[in-house]
CSV table of C-alpha atoms and ligand atoms in Angstrom, one decimal:
chain,number,residue,atom,x,y,z
A,1,GLU,CA,-108.3,-43.3,-34.6
A,2,LYS,CA,-105.3,-44.4,-36.6
A,3,ALA,CA,-106.4,-42.2,-39.4
A,4,GLY,CA,-106.0,-45.0,-42.0
A,5,TYR,CA,-102.5,-46.0,-40.9
A,6,ASP,CA,-101.8,-49.6,-39.9
A,7,HIS,CA,-100.4,-48.7,-36.6
A,8,PHE,CA,-100.4,-45.7,-34.2
A,9,MET,CA,-96.6,-45.5,-34.5
A,10,LEU,CA,-96.8,-44.9,-38.3
A,11,LYS,CA,-99.6,-42.3,-37.8
A,12,GLU,CA,-97.5,-40.6,-35.1
A,13,ILE,CA,-94.4,-40.5,-37.4
A,14,HIS,CA,-96.6,-38.9,-40.0
A,15,ASP,CA,-98.0,-36.4,-37.4
A,16,GLN,CA,-94.6,-34.8,-37.1
A,17,PRO,CA,-94.9,-32.0,-39.6
A,18,GLN,CA,-98.1,-30.8,-37.9
A,19,ALA,CA,-96.6,-31.4,-34.4
A,20,TYR,CA,-93.6,-29.3,-35.5
A,21,ARG,CA,-95.9,-26.5,-36.6
A,22,ASP,CA,-97.9,-26.7,-33.4
A,23,THR,CA,-94.8,-26.7,-31.2
A,24,LEU,CA,-93.2,-23.8,-33.0
A,25,SER,CA,-96.4,-21.8,-33.5
A,26,GLY,CA,-96.3,-18.4,-32.0
A,27,ARG,CA,-92.8,-19.0,-30.6
A,28,LEU,CA,-90.6,-18.0,-33.4
A,29,PHE,CA,-90.0,-14.6,-35.0
A,30,LYS,CA,-87.9,-13.5,-38.0
A,31,GLY,CA,-86.2,-10.8,-35.9
A,32,TYR,CA,-85.7,-9.7,-32.3
A,33,PRO,CA,-86.6,-11.3,-29.9
A,34,TRP,CA,-86.4,-14.4,-32.3
A,35,VAL,CA,-88.0,-16.7,-29.7
A,36,TYR,CA,-91.0,-15.9,-27.6
A,37,LEU,CA,-91.9,-18.2,-24.7
A,38,PRO,CA,-94.5,-16.3,-22.8
A,39,GLU,CA,-95.4,-19.2,-20.5
A,40,LEU,CA,-92.0,-19.0,-18.8
A,41,LYS,CA,-92.1,-17.3,-15.5
A,42,LEU,CA,-88.3,-17.2,-15.4
A,43,THR,CA,-87.1,-13.6,-15.6
A,44,PRO,CA,-84.0,-12.5,-17.6
A,45,GLU,CA,-82.4,-11.7,-14.2
A,46,GLN,CA,-82.9,-15.3,-13.0
A,47,ILE,CA,-81.6,-16.6,-16.3
A,48,LYS,CA,-78.4,-14.6,-15.9
A,49,GLN,CA,-77.9,-16.0,-12.5
A,50,PHE,CA,-77.8,-19.7,-13.5
A,51,ARG,CA,-74.4,-21.3,-13.2
A,52,ASN,CA,-75.2,-24.7,-14.7
A,53,ILE,CA,-78.0,-26.8,-16.0
A,54,HIS,CA,-78.9,-30.4,-15.3
A,55,ILE,CA,-81.2,-32.2,-17.8
A,56,VAL,CA,-82.8,-35.3,-16.3
A,57,ALA,CA,-85.1,-37.8,-18.1
A,58,CYS,CA,-85.6,-41.4,-19.0
A,59,GLY,CA,-85.4,-43.3,-22.3
A,60,THR,CA,-86.2,-41.4,-25.4
A,61,ALA,CA,-86.7,-38.2,-23.4
A,62,TYR,CA,-83.2,-38.5,-22.1
A,63,HIS,CA,-82.0,-38.8,-25.7
A,64,ALA,CA,-83.7,-35.5,-26.6
A,65,GLY,CA,-81.9,-34.1,-23.5
A,66,LEU,CA,-78.5,-35.1,-25.1
A,67,VAL,CA,-79.3,-32.9,-28.1
A,68,GLY,CA,-80.6,-30.2,-25.7
A,69,LYS,CA,-77.3,-30.3,-23.8
A,70,THR,CA,-75.3,-29.7,-27.0
A,71,ALA,CA,-77.5,-26.8,-28.1
A,72,ILE,CA,-77.5,-25.1,-24.8
A,73,GLU,CA,-73.8,-25.4,-24.3
A,74,ARG,CA,-72.9,-24.3,-27.8
A,75,TRP,CA,-75.3,-21.3,-27.9
A,76,ALA,CA,-75.8,-20.2,-24.3
A,77,ARG,CA,-72.3,-21.2,-23.0
A,78,LEU,CA,-73.6,-22.7,-19.8
A,79,PRO,CA,-72.3,-26.1,-18.5
A,80,VAL,CA,-75.0,-28.7,-18.9
A,81,GLU,CA,-75.1,-32.3,-17.6
A,82,ALA,CA,-77.6,-34.7,-19.1
A,83,GLU,CA,-78.4,-37.9,-17.1
A,84,VAL,CA,-80.9,-40.6,-16.8
A,85,ALA,CA,-83.2,-40.0,-13.9
A,86,SER,CA,-82.7,-43.4,-12.3
A,87,GLU,CA,-79.0,-42.6,-11.8
A,88,TYR,CA,-79.3,-38.9,-11.1
A,89,ARG,CA,-81.6,-39.2,-8.2
A,90,TYR,CA,-79.5,-41.6,-6.2
A,91,ARG,CA,-76.0,-40.1,-6.6
A,92,SER,CA,-76.5,-36.9,-4.6
A,93,PRO,CA,-76.0,-34.6,-7.5
A,94,LEU,CA,-74.4,-31.2,-6.9
A,95,ILE,CA,-77.5,-29.1,-7.1
A,96,THR,CA,-77.5,-25.5,-5.9
A,97,PRO,CA,-80.0,-22.6,-6.1
A,98,GLU,CA,-78.0,-21.5,-9.2
A,99,THR,CA,-78.7,-24.7,-11.0
A,100,LEU,CA,-81.6,-25.0,-13.4
A,101,VAL,CA,-82.9,-28.5,-13.6
A,102,ILE,CA,-84.8,-29.4,-16.7
A,103,VAL,CA,-86.9,-32.6,-16.5
A,104,VAL,CA,-88.1,-34.0,-19.8
A,105,SER,CA,-91.1,-36.3,-19.9
A,106,GLN,CA,-93.7,-37.0,-22.6
A,107,SER,CA,-96.2,-38.2,-20.1
A,108,GLY,CA,-95.1,-36.1,-17.2
A,109,GLU,CA,-95.7,-39.1,-15.0
A,110,THR,CA,-92.5,-41.2,-15.1
A,111,ALA,CA,-91.7,-42.1,-11.5
A,112,ASP,CA,-87.9,-41.7,-11.7
A,113,THR,CA,-88.2,-38.4,-13.5
A,114,LEU,CA,-90.7,-37.1,-10.9
A,115,ALA,CA,-88.4,-38.2,-8.1
A,116,ALA,CA,-85.5,-36.3,-9.7
A,117,LEU,CA,-87.7,-33.2,-10.0
A,118,ARG,CA,-88.5,-33.4,-6.3
A,119,GLU,CA,-84.9,-34.0,-5.4
A,120,ALA,CA,-83.9,-30.9,-7.3
A,121,LYS,CA,-86.6,-28.8,-5.6
A,122,ARG,CA,-85.5,-30.0,-2.2
A,123,HIS,CA,-82.0,-28.6,-3.0
A,124,GLY,CA,-83.5,-25.2,-3.9
A,125,ALA,CA,-83.0,-25.5,-7.7
A,126,ARG,CA,-85.5,-24.0,-10.1
A,127,VAL,CA,-87.2,-26.7,-12.2
A,128,LEU,CA,-88.4,-26.5,-15.8
A,129,ALA,CA,-90.5,-29.3,-17.1
A,130,VAL,CA,-90.6,-30.1,-20.8
A,131,THR,CA,-93.7,-32.2,-21.2
A,132,ASN,CA,-96.5,-33.1,-23.6
A,133,VAL,CA,-99.3,-33.5,-21.2
A,134,VAL,CA,-101.1,-30.5,-19.8
A,135,GLY,CA,-102.1,-31.1,-16.2
A,136,SER,CA,-99.5,-33.9,-15.7
A,137,THR,CA,-97.7,-34.2,-12.4
A,138,ALA,CA,-94.4,-32.8,-13.9
A,139,ALA,CA,-96.3,-29.8,-15.3
A,140,ARG,CA,-98.0,-29.2,-11.9
A,141,GLU,CA,-94.9,-29.6,-9.8
A,142,ALA,CA,-92.3,-27.8,-11.9
A,143,ASP,CA,-91.7,-24.0,-11.5
A,144,ASP,CA,-91.9,-23.5,-15.2
A,145,VAL,CA,-93.3,-25.6,-18.1
A,146,LEU,CA,-92.6,-25.7,-21.8
A,147,PHE,CA,-95.2,-27.8,-23.5
A,148,THR,CA,-94.5,-29.8,-26.6
A,149,TRP,CA,-97.6,-29.7,-28.7
A,150,ALA,CA,-97.2,-33.1,-30.2
A,151,GLY,CA,-100.8,-34.2,-29.5
A,152,PRO,CA,-101.6,-37.6,-27.8
A,153,GLU,CA,-98.9,-40.2,-28.3
A,154,ILE,CA,-100.5,-43.7,-28.1
A,155,SER,CA,-97.7,-46.0,-29.4
A,156,VAL,CA,-95.4,-47.2,-26.7
A,157,ALA,CA,-92.4,-46.3,-29.0
A,158,SER,CA,-92.1,-42.5,-28.7
A,159,THR,CA,-91.7,-40.6,-31.9
A,160,LYS,CA,-93.3,-37.2,-32.2
A,161,ALA,CA,-92.7,-36.6,-28.5
A,162,TYR,CA,-89.0,-36.9,-29.0
A,163,SER,CA,-88.8,-34.7,-32.0
A,164,THR,CA,-91.0,-31.9,-30.5
A,165,GLN,CA,-88.8,-32.1,-27.3
A,166,LEU,CA,-85.9,-31.2,-29.6
A,167,LEU,CA,-87.8,-28.2,-30.8
A,168,ALA,CA,-88.5,-27.1,-27.3
A,169,PHE,CA,-84.8,-27.4,-26.5
A,170,TYR,CA,-83.8,-25.4,-29.6
A,171,ALA,CA,-86.2,-22.6,-28.7
A,172,PHE,CA,-85.2,-22.6,-25.1
A,173,ALA,CA,-81.5,-22.6,-26.0
A,174,ILE,CA,-82.0,-19.6,-28.3
A,175,HIS,CA,-83.9,-17.8,-25.5
A,176,LEU,CA,-81.1,-18.4,-23.0
A,177,ALA,CA,-78.5,-17.4,-25.5
A,178,ARG,CA,-80.2,-14.1,-26.4
A,179,ILE,CA,-80.6,-13.1,-22.8
A,180,ARG,CA,-77.1,-14.1,-21.9
A,181,GLY,CA,-75.7,-12.3,-25.0
A,182,THR,CA,-73.8,-15.4,-26.1
A,183,LEU,CA,-75.1,-15.7,-29.6
A,184,PRO,CA,-75.0,-12.8,-32.1
A,185,ASP,CA,-78.1,-12.0,-34.2
A,186,GLU,CA,-76.3,-13.1,-37.4
A,187,GLU,CA,-76.1,-16.6,-36.0
A,188,ILE,CA,-79.6,-16.7,-34.5
A,189,GLY,CA,-81.2,-15.7,-37.8
A,190,PRO,CA,-80.2,-18.8,-39.7
A,191,ILE,CA,-81.1,-21.1,-36.8
A,192,VAL,CA,-84.6,-19.6,-36.7
A,193,HIS,CA,-84.9,-19.9,-40.4
A,194,ALA,CA,-83.9,-23.5,-40.3
A,195,LEU,CA,-86.5,-24.2,-37.7
A,196,THR,CA,-89.3,-22.7,-39.7
A,197,LYS,CA,-88.4,-24.9,-42.7
A,198,LEU,CA,-88.6,-28.2,-40.7
A,199,PRO,CA,-92.3,-29.1,-41.3
A,200,GLU,CA,-92.0,-29.2,-45.1
A,201,GLN,CA,-88.6,-30.9,-44.9
A,202,VAL,CA,-90.1,-33.6,-42.7
A,203,GLU,CA,-92.9,-34.0,-45.3
A,204,SER,CA,-90.3,-34.5,-48.0
A,205,ILE,CA,-88.5,-37.2,-46.0
A,206,LEU,CA,-91.8,-39.0,-45.4
A,207,GLN,CA,-92.5,-39.0,-49.1
A,208,ARG,CA,-89.4,-41.1,-49.5
A,209,LYS,CA,-90.2,-43.6,-46.9
A,210,ASP,CA,-90.1,-46.6,-49.3
A,211,GLU,CA,-86.3,-46.2,-49.5
A,212,ILE,CA,-86.1,-46.9,-45.7
A,213,LYS,CA,-88.8,-49.6,-46.0
A,214,SER,CA,-86.7,-51.6,-48.5
A,215,TYR,CA,-83.6,-51.2,-46.3
A,216,ALA,CA,-85.6,-52.3,-43.2
A,217,GLU,CA,-86.8,-55.4,-45.0
A,218,GLU,CA,-83.2,-56.3,-45.9
A,219,ILE,CA,-81.9,-56.0,-42.3
A,220,ALA,CA,-85.0,-57.5,-40.7
A,221,SER,CA,-83.5,-61.0,-40.7
A,222,ARG,CA,-80.3,-59.8,-39.0
A,223,GLU,CA,-79.4,-60.3,-35.4
A,224,HIS,CA,-77.2,-57.2,-34.9
A,225,LEU,CA,-76.9,-53.7,-36.3
A,226,PHE,CA,-74.6,-50.8,-35.5
A,227,PHE,CA,-75.3,-47.1,-35.5
A,228,ILE,CA,-72.5,-44.7,-35.6
A,229,GLY,CA,-72.2,-40.9,-35.5
A,230,ARG,CA,-70.3,-38.0,-34.0
A,231,GLY,CA,-71.6,-34.9,-32.1
A,232,VAL,CA,-75.4,-34.6,-32.3
A,233,ASP,CA,-75.4,-37.4,-34.8
A,234,TYR,CA,-74.2,-39.6,-32.0
A,235,ALA,CA,-77.1,-38.4,-29.8
A,236,VAL,CA,-79.6,-39.2,-32.5
A,237,VAL,CA,-78.2,-42.7,-33.2
A,238,GLN,CA,-78.7,-43.5,-29.6
A,239,GLU,CA,-82.4,-42.8,-30.1
A,240,GLY,CA,-82.4,-44.8,-33.4
A,241,SER,CA,-80.9,-47.7,-31.7
A,242,LEU,CA,-83.3,-47.7,-28.8
A,243,LYS,CA,-86.2,-47.5,-31.2
A,244,LEU,CA,-85.0,-50.5,-33.2
A,245,LYS,CA,-84.4,-52.6,-30.1
A,246,GLU,CA,-87.7,-51.6,-28.5
A,247,ILE,CA,-90.0,-52.7,-31.3
A,248,SER,CA,-88.1,-55.0,-33.7
A,249,TYR,CA,-86.0,-56.8,-31.0
A,250,ILE,CA,-83.0,-56.6,-33.3
A,251,HIS,CA,-79.9,-56.1,-31.1
A,252,SER,CA,-78.2,-52.9,-31.9
A,253,GLU,CA,-75.5,-50.6,-30.5
A,254,ALA,CA,-75.1,-46.9,-31.0
A,255,TYR,CA,-71.5,-45.9,-30.9
A,256,ALA,CA,-69.6,-42.6,-31.0
A,257,ALA,CA,-67.9,-43.2,-34.4
A,258,GLY,CA,-64.5,-42.3,-33.0
A,259,GLU,CA,-64.8,-44.7,-30.1
A,260,LEU,CA,-65.3,-47.8,-32.3
A,261,LYS,CA,-61.6,-48.7,-32.5
A,262,HIS,CA,-61.5,-48.8,-28.7
A,263,GLY,CA,-63.4,-52.1,-28.7
A,264,THR,CA,-66.6,-52.5,-30.6
A,265,LEU,CA,-64.9,-52.7,-34.0
A,266,ALA,CA,-64.1,-56.3,-33.0
A,267,LEU,CA,-67.8,-57.0,-33.5
A,268,ILE,CA,-68.0,-55.8,-37.1
A,269,GLU,CA,-67.8,-58.7,-39.4
A,270,GLU,CA,-68.4,-59.4,-43.1
A,271,GLY,CA,-72.0,-58.2,-43.8
A,272,THR,CA,-72.7,-56.5,-40.5
A,273,PRO,CA,-75.2,-53.7,-41.2
A,274,VAL,CA,-74.0,-50.3,-40.0
A,275,VAL,CA,-76.1,-47.1,-40.2
A,276,ALA,CA,-73.7,-44.1,-40.2
A,277,LEU,CA,-74.9,-40.5,-39.7
A,278,ALA,CA,-72.7,-37.8,-41.2
A,279,THR,CA,-74.6,-34.6,-41.2
A,280,GLN,CA,-72.0,-32.4,-39.4
A,281,PRO,CA,-69.7,-30.6,-41.8
A,282,ASP,CA,-67.0,-30.0,-39.2
A,283,LEU,CA,-66.9,-33.7,-38.2
A,284,TYR,CA,-67.4,-35.1,-41.7
A,285,GLU,CA,-63.8,-36.1,-42.5
A,286,LYS,CA,-63.4,-37.8,-39.2
A,287,THR,CA,-66.7,-39.7,-39.6
A,288,VAL,CA,-65.7,-40.8,-43.1
A,289,SER,CA,-62.5,-42.3,-41.8
A,290,ASN,CA,-64.5,-44.2,-39.2
A,291,ILE,CA,-66.8,-45.5,-42.0
A,292,ARG,CA,-63.7,-46.7,-43.8
A,293,GLU,CA,-62.7,-48.7,-40.7
A,294,VAL,CA,-66.0,-50.6,-40.7
A,295,MET,CA,-66.1,-51.1,-44.4
A,296,ALA,CA,-62.6,-52.5,-44.3
A,297,ARG,CA,-64.0,-55.2,-42.1
A,298,GLY,CA,-66.8,-56.0,-44.5
A,299,ALA,CA,-69.7,-53.9,-43.0
A,300,GLY,CA,-72.5,-52.9,-45.2
A,301,VAL,CA,-73.1,-49.2,-44.6
A,302,LEU,CA,-76.2,-47.1,-45.0
A,303,GLY,CA,-75.0,-43.5,-44.8
A,304,ILE,CA,-77.3,-40.6,-43.9
A,305,ALA,CA,-76.1,-37.2,-44.9
A,306,THR,CA,-77.4,-33.7,-45.8
A,307,GLU,CA,-76.8,-31.9,-49.0
A,308,GLU,CA,-73.7,-30.3,-47.5
A,309,THR,CA,-72.2,-33.7,-46.7
A,310,ALA,CA,-73.5,-35.5,-49.8
A,311,GLY,CA,-69.9,-36.5,-50.8
A,312,LEU,CA,-70.5,-39.4,-48.4
A,313,ALA,CA,-72.1,-41.2,-51.4
A,314,GLY,CA,-68.6,-42.2,-52.5
A,315,SER,CA,-67.8,-43.8,-49.2
A,316,VAL,CA,-70.9,-45.9,-48.4
A,317,ASP,CA,-72.9,-48.7,-49.9
A,318,ARG,CA,-76.0,-46.7,-50.1
A,319,LEU,CA,-77.0,-43.1,-49.2
A,320,LEU,CA,-80.0,-41.5,-47.8
A,321,LEU,CA,-80.0,-37.7,-48.3
A,322,ILE,CA,-81.9,-35.4,-46.0
A,323,PRO,CA,-82.6,-31.8,-46.8
A,324,SER,CA,-80.1,-29.1,-46.0
A,325,THR,CA,-80.4,-27.6,-42.6
A,326,HIS,CA,-78.4,-25.9,-39.8
A,327,PRO,CA,-76.1,-28.6,-38.4
A,328,MET,CA,-77.4,-28.3,-34.8
A,329,ILE,CA,-81.0,-28.8,-36.1
A,330,ALA,CA,-80.2,-31.9,-38.2
A,331,PRO,CA,-81.5,-34.3,-35.4
A,332,ALA,CA,-85.0,-33.0,-36.0
A,333,LEU,CA,-84.7,-34.5,-39.5
A,334,THR,CA,-82.4,-37.5,-39.2
A,335,VAL,CA,-84.5,-39.1,-36.5
A,336,ILE,CA,-87.4,-39.5,-39.0
A,337,PRO,CA,-85.6,-42.2,-41.1
A,338,LEU,CA,-84.4,-44.0,-38.0
A,339,GLN,CA,-88.0,-44.1,-36.7
A,340,LEU,CA,-89.1,-45.5,-40.0
A,341,LEU,CA,-86.3,-48.1,-40.0
A,342,ALA,CA,-87.5,-49.4,-36.6
A,343,TYR,CA,-91.1,-49.4,-37.7
A,344,TYR,CA,-90.6,-51.3,-40.9
A,345,ALA,CA,-88.2,-53.7,-39.4
A,346,SER,CA,-90.8,-54.5,-36.7
A,347,VAL,CA,-93.5,-54.9,-39.3
A,348,ALA,CA,-91.3,-57.2,-41.5
A,349,ARG,CA,-90.6,-59.4,-38.5
A,350,GLY,CA,-94.4,-59.6,-37.7
A,351,TYR,CA,-94.4,-58.0,-34.3
A,352,ASP,CA,-97.0,-55.9,-32.6
A,353,VAL,CA,-95.5,-52.5,-33.3
A,354,ASP,CA,-97.6,-50.4,-30.9
A,355,LYS,CA,-97.3,-52.8,-28.0
A,356,PRO,CA,-93.8,-54.2,-27.8
A,357,ARG,CA,-93.2,-56.9,-25.3
A,358,ASN,CA,-92.3,-56.1,-21.7
A,359,LEU,CA,-92.8,-52.3,-22.1
A,360,ALA,CA,-95.4,-49.9,-20.8
A,361,LYS,CA,-96.2,-46.5,-22.3
A,362,SER,CA,-95.6,-44.8,-19.0
A,363,VAL,CA,-93.4,-46.2,-16.3
A,364,THR,CA,-94.9,-45.1,-13.1
A,365,VAL,CA,-92.9,-47.5,-10.9
A,366,GLU,CA,-89.3,-46.9,-9.9
B,1,LIG,O1,-93.2,-40.3,-20.6
B,1,LIG,P1,-91.7,-40.2,-20.5
B,1,LIG,O2,-91.2,-39.3,-21.6
B,1,LIG,O3,-91.2,-39.7,-19.2
B,1,LIG,O4,-91.2,-41.6,-20.8
B,1,LIG,C1,-89.8,-41.9,-20.7
B,1,LIG,C2,-89.5,-43.3,-21.3
B,1,LIG,O5,-90.1,-44.3,-20.6
B,1,LIG,C3,-89.9,-43.4,-22.8
B,1,LIG,O6,-89.3,-42.4,-23.6
B,1,LIG,C4,-89.5,-44.7,-23.4
B,1,LIG,O7,-88.1,-44.8,-23.4
B,1,LIG,C5,-90.1,-44.9,-24.8
B,1,LIG,N1,-90.9,-46.1,-24.8
B,1,LIG,C6,-89.1,-45.0,-25.9
B,1,LIG,O8,-89.8,-45.1,-27.1
């Protein structure tokens, strides 16, 4: 069942190259229409009528929604809100028939997410579900479904569900952008190309997992860790931080790098471990100055960069390089070392990785 791996989580991390291939299979083209999503009943006319989008989900699925929001806003130029379902459903959100509500749920059975779905439908919105389970309640009740083809996810800590949700969002954002005419073909081409390269790039990161393992063993005895990043890097570190807390019980905070000096910087002391993502060329200089702020207070920094931002090596204690990709697509790669970090930290601390305390795989109570 675990295919020779010690835990389901490690197996599922290694499933990601194949999960990427399966999720993208038949959906990408090297030219017009670039993305093909035949399962959507949504017509181009309906797509042109949307005025805004709400993305609603819980936990890791919500974190995927944060990246989805950024991609849709940037490429399709539609205002997007992303919110956790347990808040959204109780605050009488402004939903109109011109709102598309996207619910994201690996299981398709999370109670709060389903309640948000029903609330959206009650207000006449069209609902798209992004889910991994065919026949799930979300898949049955939504107007449209985009399946992530991650295969069964057993470990409580979600890994391949998150990363394939990112791919579903990228594909859907390109689809919206093409129909709305907001992204020229010259820009779509490199994005599609970057998506097709992901499976082999994930393989190459997995081959270097020992680098992360040794870092995880170093920080395993620590009580606190900080993650920082800007833009989509900030979205990914929120997922990395949840993963670490969830299975290793090391307290961590994910902070927008530019927000540190508005409070949290006070908690950085001599030796505090900080994981800093800097994969966005346009935000690189700003992120480096935030890294300097923490290093000046004695933090030990692991930087994660791409080949484009490899200059980071000169500003951090150690660097992990991920392969070159389109900046918006970087989360589909950077999440892999963060998953491995959580996994190896949990193993080093001797915990039951696949069954963390107090958590259930699917939260079907509100
Ligand atoms: O099945 P869902 O995607 O709706 O689950 C949502 C969350 O409960 C889930 O992502 C949770 O945060 C994971 N255990 C995180 O690893």
